[in-house]
């Protein structure tokens, strides 16, 4: 198995992440934010993003899974939940990629049950063609074609998350 040419290079990703953080900072100016990262995939995007957010941020995470190898199972499992009390607070959900939308929708509904003051979503990547559940993404990085990608937090079978760029994953025979 191998990883092809970068689809999105490190510089391009970093510029976009900064742009997203600036938009978020503008929209939440004068307020505070609980940023919830959806692990594992969002860890790299999350840590780069929050460094550029200039309103007070509380960090928290939720660990979820829905994928086996390159196929979505359609079933979302929560392995660890958030620890912050988010009722009446501004929440930013941070996701790596929205594919069918099932994972994000499930987590978004779960967060809404805890009555945040305001909930916004940021996702670095959007595979729109694959959408099954329509879910709002207030701060979107890049729209990408329907190809399986790895790197910058995204994995194939647990690997390639450490790459600083994003590549289309190719399986060699
Ligand atoms: P969804 O529930 O189908 O939207 O899937 C979303 C989750 O599947 C994301 O949070 C990713 O962790 C994972 N995922 C979706 N597409 C890809 C991909 O191309 N590469 C790696 N992981 C992916
Ligand atoms: Mg994810």
mmCIF file of C-alpha atoms and ligand atoms in Angstrom:
data_model
loop_
_atom_site.group_PDB
_atom_site.id
_atom_site.type_symbol
_atom_site.label_atom_id
_atom_site.label_comp_id
_atom_site.label_asym_id
_atom_site.label_seq_id
_atom_site.Cartn_x
_atom_site.Cartn_y
_atom_site.Cartn_z
ATOM 1 C CA UNK A 1 0.000 0.000 0.000
ATOM 2 C CA UNK A 2 1.200 3.464 -0.750
ATOM 3 C CA UNK A 3 0.369 7.100 -0.545
ATOM 4 C CA UNK A 4 0.183 9.178 -3.722
ATOM 5 C CA UNK A 5 1.150 12.786 -4.387
ATOM 6 C CA UNK A 6 -0.136 15.339 -1.888
ATOM 7 C CA UNK A 7 -3.676 16.464 -2.663
ATOM 8 C CA UNK A 8 -3.230 19.295 -0.173
ATOM 9 C CA UNK A 9 0.245 20.375 0.824
ATOM 10 C CA UNK A 10 1.405 21.497 4.233
ATOM 11 C CA UNK A 11 1.511 25.225 3.391
ATOM 12 C CA UNK A 12 -1.919 25.174 1.789
ATOM 13 C CA UNK A 13 -3.385 23.398 4.828
ATOM 14 C CA UNK A 14 -1.739 25.764 7.301
ATOM 15 C CA UNK A 15 -2.960 28.842 5.426
ATOM 16 C CA UNK A 16 -6.521 27.513 5.389
ATOM 17 C CA UNK A 17 -6.444 26.556 9.084
ATOM 18 C CA UNK A 18 -5.320 30.081 9.967
ATOM 19 C CA UNK A 19 -8.096 31.543 7.816
ATOM 20 C CA UNK A 20 -10.698 29.374 9.591
ATOM 21 C CA UNK A 21 -9.353 30.376 13.015
ATOM 22 C CA UNK A 22 -9.525 34.037 12.071
ATOM 23 C CA UNK A 23 -13.153 33.735 10.960
ATOM 24 C CA UNK A 24 -14.018 31.898 14.197
ATOM 25 C CA UNK A 25 -12.214 34.531 16.300
ATOM 26 C CA UNK A 26 -14.105 37.312 14.532
ATOM 27 C CA UNK A 27 -17.492 35.650 15.005
ATOM 28 C CA UNK A 28 -16.895 34.900 18.695
ATOM 29 C CA UNK A 29 -15.104 38.158 19.540
ATOM 30 C CA UNK A 30 -15.732 39.205 23.148
ATOM 31 C CA UNK A 31 -16.979 35.703 24.045
ATOM 32 C CA UNK A 32 -15.548 32.390 25.208
ATOM 33 C CA UNK A 33 -15.495 29.074 23.439
ATOM 34 C CA UNK A 34 -15.413 25.386 24.365
ATOM 35 C CA UNK A 35 -13.626 23.715 21.441
ATOM 36 C CA UNK A 36 -14.493 20.015 21.195
ATOM 37 C CA UNK A 37 -12.215 17.927 18.989
ATOM 38 C CA UNK A 38 -13.579 14.732 17.472
ATOM 39 C CA UNK A 39 -10.824 12.152 17.907
ATOM 40 C CA UNK A 40 -8.811 10.598 16.648
ATOM 41 C CA UNK A 41 -8.930 12.152 13.162
ATOM 42 C CA UNK A 42 -9.198 15.813 14.167
ATOM 43 C CA UNK A 43 -6.229 15.940 16.555
ATOM 44 C CA UNK A 44 -3.802 17.669 14.197
ATOM 45 C CA UNK A 45 -6.313 20.112 12.723
ATOM 46 C CA UNK A 46 -7.535 20.843 16.251
ATOM 47 C CA UNK A 47 -4.143 21.675 17.697
ATOM 48 C CA UNK A 48 -3.165 23.862 14.746
ATOM 49 C CA UNK A 49 -6.543 25.603 14.714
ATOM 50 C CA UNK A 50 -6.792 26.573 18.362
ATOM 51 C CA UNK A 51 -3.316 28.147 18.355
ATOM 52 C CA UNK A 52 -4.716 30.771 15.999
ATOM 53 C CA UNK A 53 -7.974 31.395 17.850
ATOM 54 C CA UNK A 54 -7.703 34.559 19.901
ATOM 55 C CA UNK A 55 -10.759 34.341 22.161
ATOM 56 C CA UNK A 56 -10.502 32.368 25.446
ATOM 57 C CA UNK A 57 -10.753 28.638 24.644
ATOM 58 C CA UNK A 58 -11.462 25.647 26.878
ATOM 59 C CA UNK A 59 -10.371 22.379 25.305
ATOM 60 C CA UNK A 60 -12.285 19.126 25.334
ATOM 61 C CA UNK A 61 -12.559 15.987 23.219
ATOM 62 C CA UNK A 62 -14.906 13.238 22.221
ATOM 63 C CA UNK A 63 -13.632 9.926 20.870
ATOM 64 C CA UNK A 64 -15.868 8.431 18.212
ATOM 65 C CA UNK A 65 -15.570 5.862 15.448
ATOM 66 C CA UNK A 66 -17.618 4.784 12.494
ATOM 67 C CA UNK A 67 -15.091 3.513 10.007
ATOM 68 C CA UNK A 68 -13.537 0.141 9.381
ATOM 69 C CA UNK A 69 -10.637 0.378 6.906
ATOM 70 C CA UNK A 70 -12.047 2.564 4.102
ATOM 71 C CA UNK A 71 -15.760 1.887 4.587
ATOM 72 C CA UNK A 72 -18.134 3.778 6.833
ATOM 73 C CA UNK A 73 -20.066 1.335 8.999
ATOM 74 C CA UNK A 74 -22.858 3.863 9.369
ATOM 75 C CA UNK A 75 -22.868 3.091 13.065
ATOM 76 C CA UNK A 76 -21.293 5.688 15.358
ATOM 77 C CA UNK A 77 -19.632 4.525 18.528
ATOM 78 C CA UNK A 78 -18.658 6.907 21.320
ATOM 79 C CA UNK A 79 -15.572 5.619 23.124
ATOM 80 C CA UNK A 80 -15.079 8.604 25.446
ATOM 81 C CA UNK A 81 -17.330 11.574 26.029
ATOM 82 C CA UNK A 82 -16.658 15.259 26.792
ATOM 83 C CA UNK A 83 -16.010 16.265 30.396
ATOM 84 C CA UNK A 84 -16.878 19.959 30.325
ATOM 85 C CA UNK A 85 -20.286 21.259 31.332
ATOM 86 C CA UNK A 86 -21.314 22.986 28.110
ATOM 87 C CA UNK A 87 -24.804 24.120 28.984
ATOM 88 C CA UNK A 88 -25.185 27.828 28.220
ATOM 89 C CA UNK A 89 -21.721 27.960 26.635
ATOM 90 C CA UNK A 90 -20.486 28.539 23.094
ATOM 91 C CA UNK A 91 -19.327 25.284 21.565
ATOM 92 C CA UNK A 92 -17.156 24.725 18.513
ATOM 93 C CA UNK A 93 -17.113 21.157 17.189
ATOM 94 C CA UNK A 94 -13.891 20.386 15.347
ATOM 95 C CA UNK A 95 -13.973 17.562 12.784
ATOM 96 C CA UNK A 96 -11.398 16.360 10.272
ATOM 97 C CA UNK A 97 -13.668 15.326 7.408
ATOM 98 C CA UNK A 98 -17.367 15.072 6.693
ATOM 99 C CA UNK A 99 -18.197 12.169 4.419
ATOM 100 C CA UNK A 100 -21.706 10.654 4.763
ATOM 101 C CA UNK A 101 -22.343 13.164 7.575
ATOM 102 C CA UNK A 102 -23.518 10.384 9.893
ATOM 103 C CA UNK A 103 -20.767 10.841 12.499
ATOM 104 C CA UNK A 104 -20.988 14.615 12.695
ATOM 105 C CA UNK A 105 -24.778 14.587 12.774
ATOM 106 C CA UNK A 106 -24.804 12.048 15.595
ATOM 107 C CA UNK A 107 -22.313 14.043 17.672
ATOM 108 C CA UNK A 108 -23.978 17.354 16.906
ATOM 109 C CA UNK A 109 -27.340 16.036 18.154
ATOM 110 C CA UNK A 110 -25.655 14.678 21.250
ATOM 111 C CA UNK A 111 -24.080 18.068 21.993
ATOM 112 C CA UNK A 112 -27.356 19.925 21.362
ATOM 113 C CA UNK A 113 -29.050 17.818 24.049
ATOM 114 C CA UNK A 114 -26.767 19.523 26.564
ATOM 115 C CA UNK A 115 -28.176 22.933 25.646
ATOM 116 C CA UNK A 116 -25.149 24.994 24.588
ATOM 117 C CA UNK A 117 -25.753 28.719 24.045
ATOM 118 C CA UNK A 118 -24.464 28.430 20.501
ATOM 119 C CA UNK A 119 -23.047 25.557 18.491
ATOM 120 C CA UNK A 120 -20.850 25.886 15.426
ATOM 121 C CA UNK A 121 -18.999 23.260 13.427
ATOM 122 C CA UNK A 122 -15.663 23.453 11.672
ATOM 123 C CA UNK A 123 -14.490 20.677 9.360
ATOM 124 C CA UNK A 124 -11.247 20.787 7.430
ATOM 125 C CA UNK A 125 -12.469 18.569 4.591
ATOM 126 C CA UNK A 126 -15.836 18.023 2.968
ATOM 127 C CA UNK A 127 -16.634 15.127 0.600
ATOM 128 C CA UNK A 128 -19.989 16.541 -0.412
ATOM 129 C CA UNK A 129 -20.804 13.975 -3.068
ATOM 130 C CA UNK A 130 -20.990 11.316 -0.393
ATOM 131 C CA UNK A 131 -23.444 13.061 1.906
ATOM 132 C CA UNK A 132 -26.324 10.991 3.296
ATOM 133 C CA UNK A 133 -27.267 13.187 6.244
ATOM 134 C CA UNK A 134 -27.341 16.924 5.707
ATOM 135 C CA UNK A 135 -25.407 18.632 8.486
ATOM 136 C CA UNK A 136 -24.438 22.316 8.733
ATOM 137 C CA UNK A 137 -20.728 23.178 8.586
ATOM 138 C CA UNK A 138 -20.223 26.819 9.538
ATOM 139 C CA UNK A 139 -16.466 26.876 8.932
ATOM 140 C CA UNK A 140 -15.345 24.653 6.093
ATOM 141 C CA UNK A 141 -11.780 24.147 4.875
ATOM 142 C CA UNK A 142 -11.689 22.341 1.526
ATOM 143 C CA UNK A 143 -14.179 20.457 -0.598
ATOM 144 C CA UNK A 144 -12.519 17.331 -1.971
ATOM 145 C CA UNK A 145 -13.549 14.652 -4.501
ATOM 146 C CA UNK A 146 -14.884 11.259 -3.462
ATOM 147 C CA UNK A 147 -11.517 9.622 -2.853
ATOM 148 C CA UNK A 148 -10.157 8.087 0.335
ATOM 149 C CA UNK A 149 -7.528 10.413 1.798
ATOM 150 C CA UNK A 150 -4.904 10.026 4.499
ATOM 151 C CA UNK A 151 -2.540 12.289 6.413
ATOM 152 C CA UNK A 152 -2.873 15.315 8.698
ATOM 153 C CA UNK A 153 -4.760 13.209 11.248
ATOM 154 C CA UNK A 154 -6.579 10.960 8.792
ATOM 155 C CA UNK A 155 -5.727 7.283 8.748
ATOM 156 C CA UNK A 156 -5.958 4.095 6.809
ATOM 157 C CA UNK A 157 -6.110 1.209 9.267
ATOM 158 C CA UNK A 158 -4.573 3.384 11.982
ATOM 159 C CA UNK A 159 -1.644 4.603 9.887
ATOM 160 C CA UNK A 160 -0.542 7.782 8.059
ATOM 161 C CA UNK A 161 -2.064 10.149 10.634
ATOM 162 C CA UNK A 162 1.338 11.742 11.223
ATOM 163 C CA UNK A 163 1.850 13.021 7.656
ATOM 164 C CA UNK A 164 1.872 16.854 7.599
ATOM 165 C CA UNK A 165 0.017 16.864 4.229
ATOM 166 C CA UNK A 166 -3.071 15.115 2.814
ATOM 167 C CA UNK A 167 -2.827 12.479 0.085
ATOM 168 C CA UNK A 168 -5.169 10.228 -1.836
ATOM 169 C CA UNK A 169 -4.697 6.725 -0.552
ATOM 170 C CA UNK A 170 -3.882 4.060 -3.121
ATOM 171 C CA UNK A 171 -3.891 0.404 -2.434
ATOM 172 C CA UNK A 172 -1.164 -1.518 -4.272
ATOM 173 C CA UNK A 173 -1.784 -5.148 -5.158
HETATM 174 P P1 LIG B 1 -19.038 10.042 8.044
HETATM 175 O O1 LIG B 1 -19.763 9.632 9.275
HETATM 176 O O2 LIG B 1 -19.309 9.127 6.892
HETATM 177 O O3 LIG B 1 -19.250 11.491 7.670
HETATM 178 O O4 LIG B 1 -17.519 9.803 8.293
HETATM 179 C C1 LIG B 1 -16.773 10.682 8.970
HETATM 180 C C2 LIG B 1 -15.571 10.037 9.607
HETATM 181 O O5 LIG B 1 -15.007 8.995 8.832
HETATM 182 C C3 LIG B 1 -14.545 11.111 9.727
HETATM 183 O O6 LIG B 1 -14.598 11.653 11.001
HETATM 184 C C4 LIG B 1 -13.247 10.392 9.421
HETATM 185 O O7 LIG B 1 -12.636 10.067 10.636
HETATM 186 C C5 LIG B 1 -13.632 9.175 8.647
HETATM 187 N N1 LIG B 1 -13.359 9.357 7.202
HETATM 188 C C6 LIG B 1 -14.231 9.700 6.228
HETATM 189 N N2 LIG B 1 -13.639 9.800 5.032
HETATM 190 C C7 LIG B 1 -12.338 9.528 5.242
HETATM 191 C C8 LIG B 1 -11.180 9.503 4.393
HETATM 192 O O8 LIG B 1 -11.200 9.749 3.172
HETATM 193 N N3 LIG B 1 -9.998 9.190 5.009
HETATM 194 C C9 LIG B 1 -9.901 8.927 6.328
HETATM 195 N N4 LIG B 1 -10.954 8.948 7.164
HETATM 196 C C10 LIG B 1 -12.157 9.247 6.627
HETATM 197 MG MG1 LIG B 2 -13.252 12.167 12.282
#
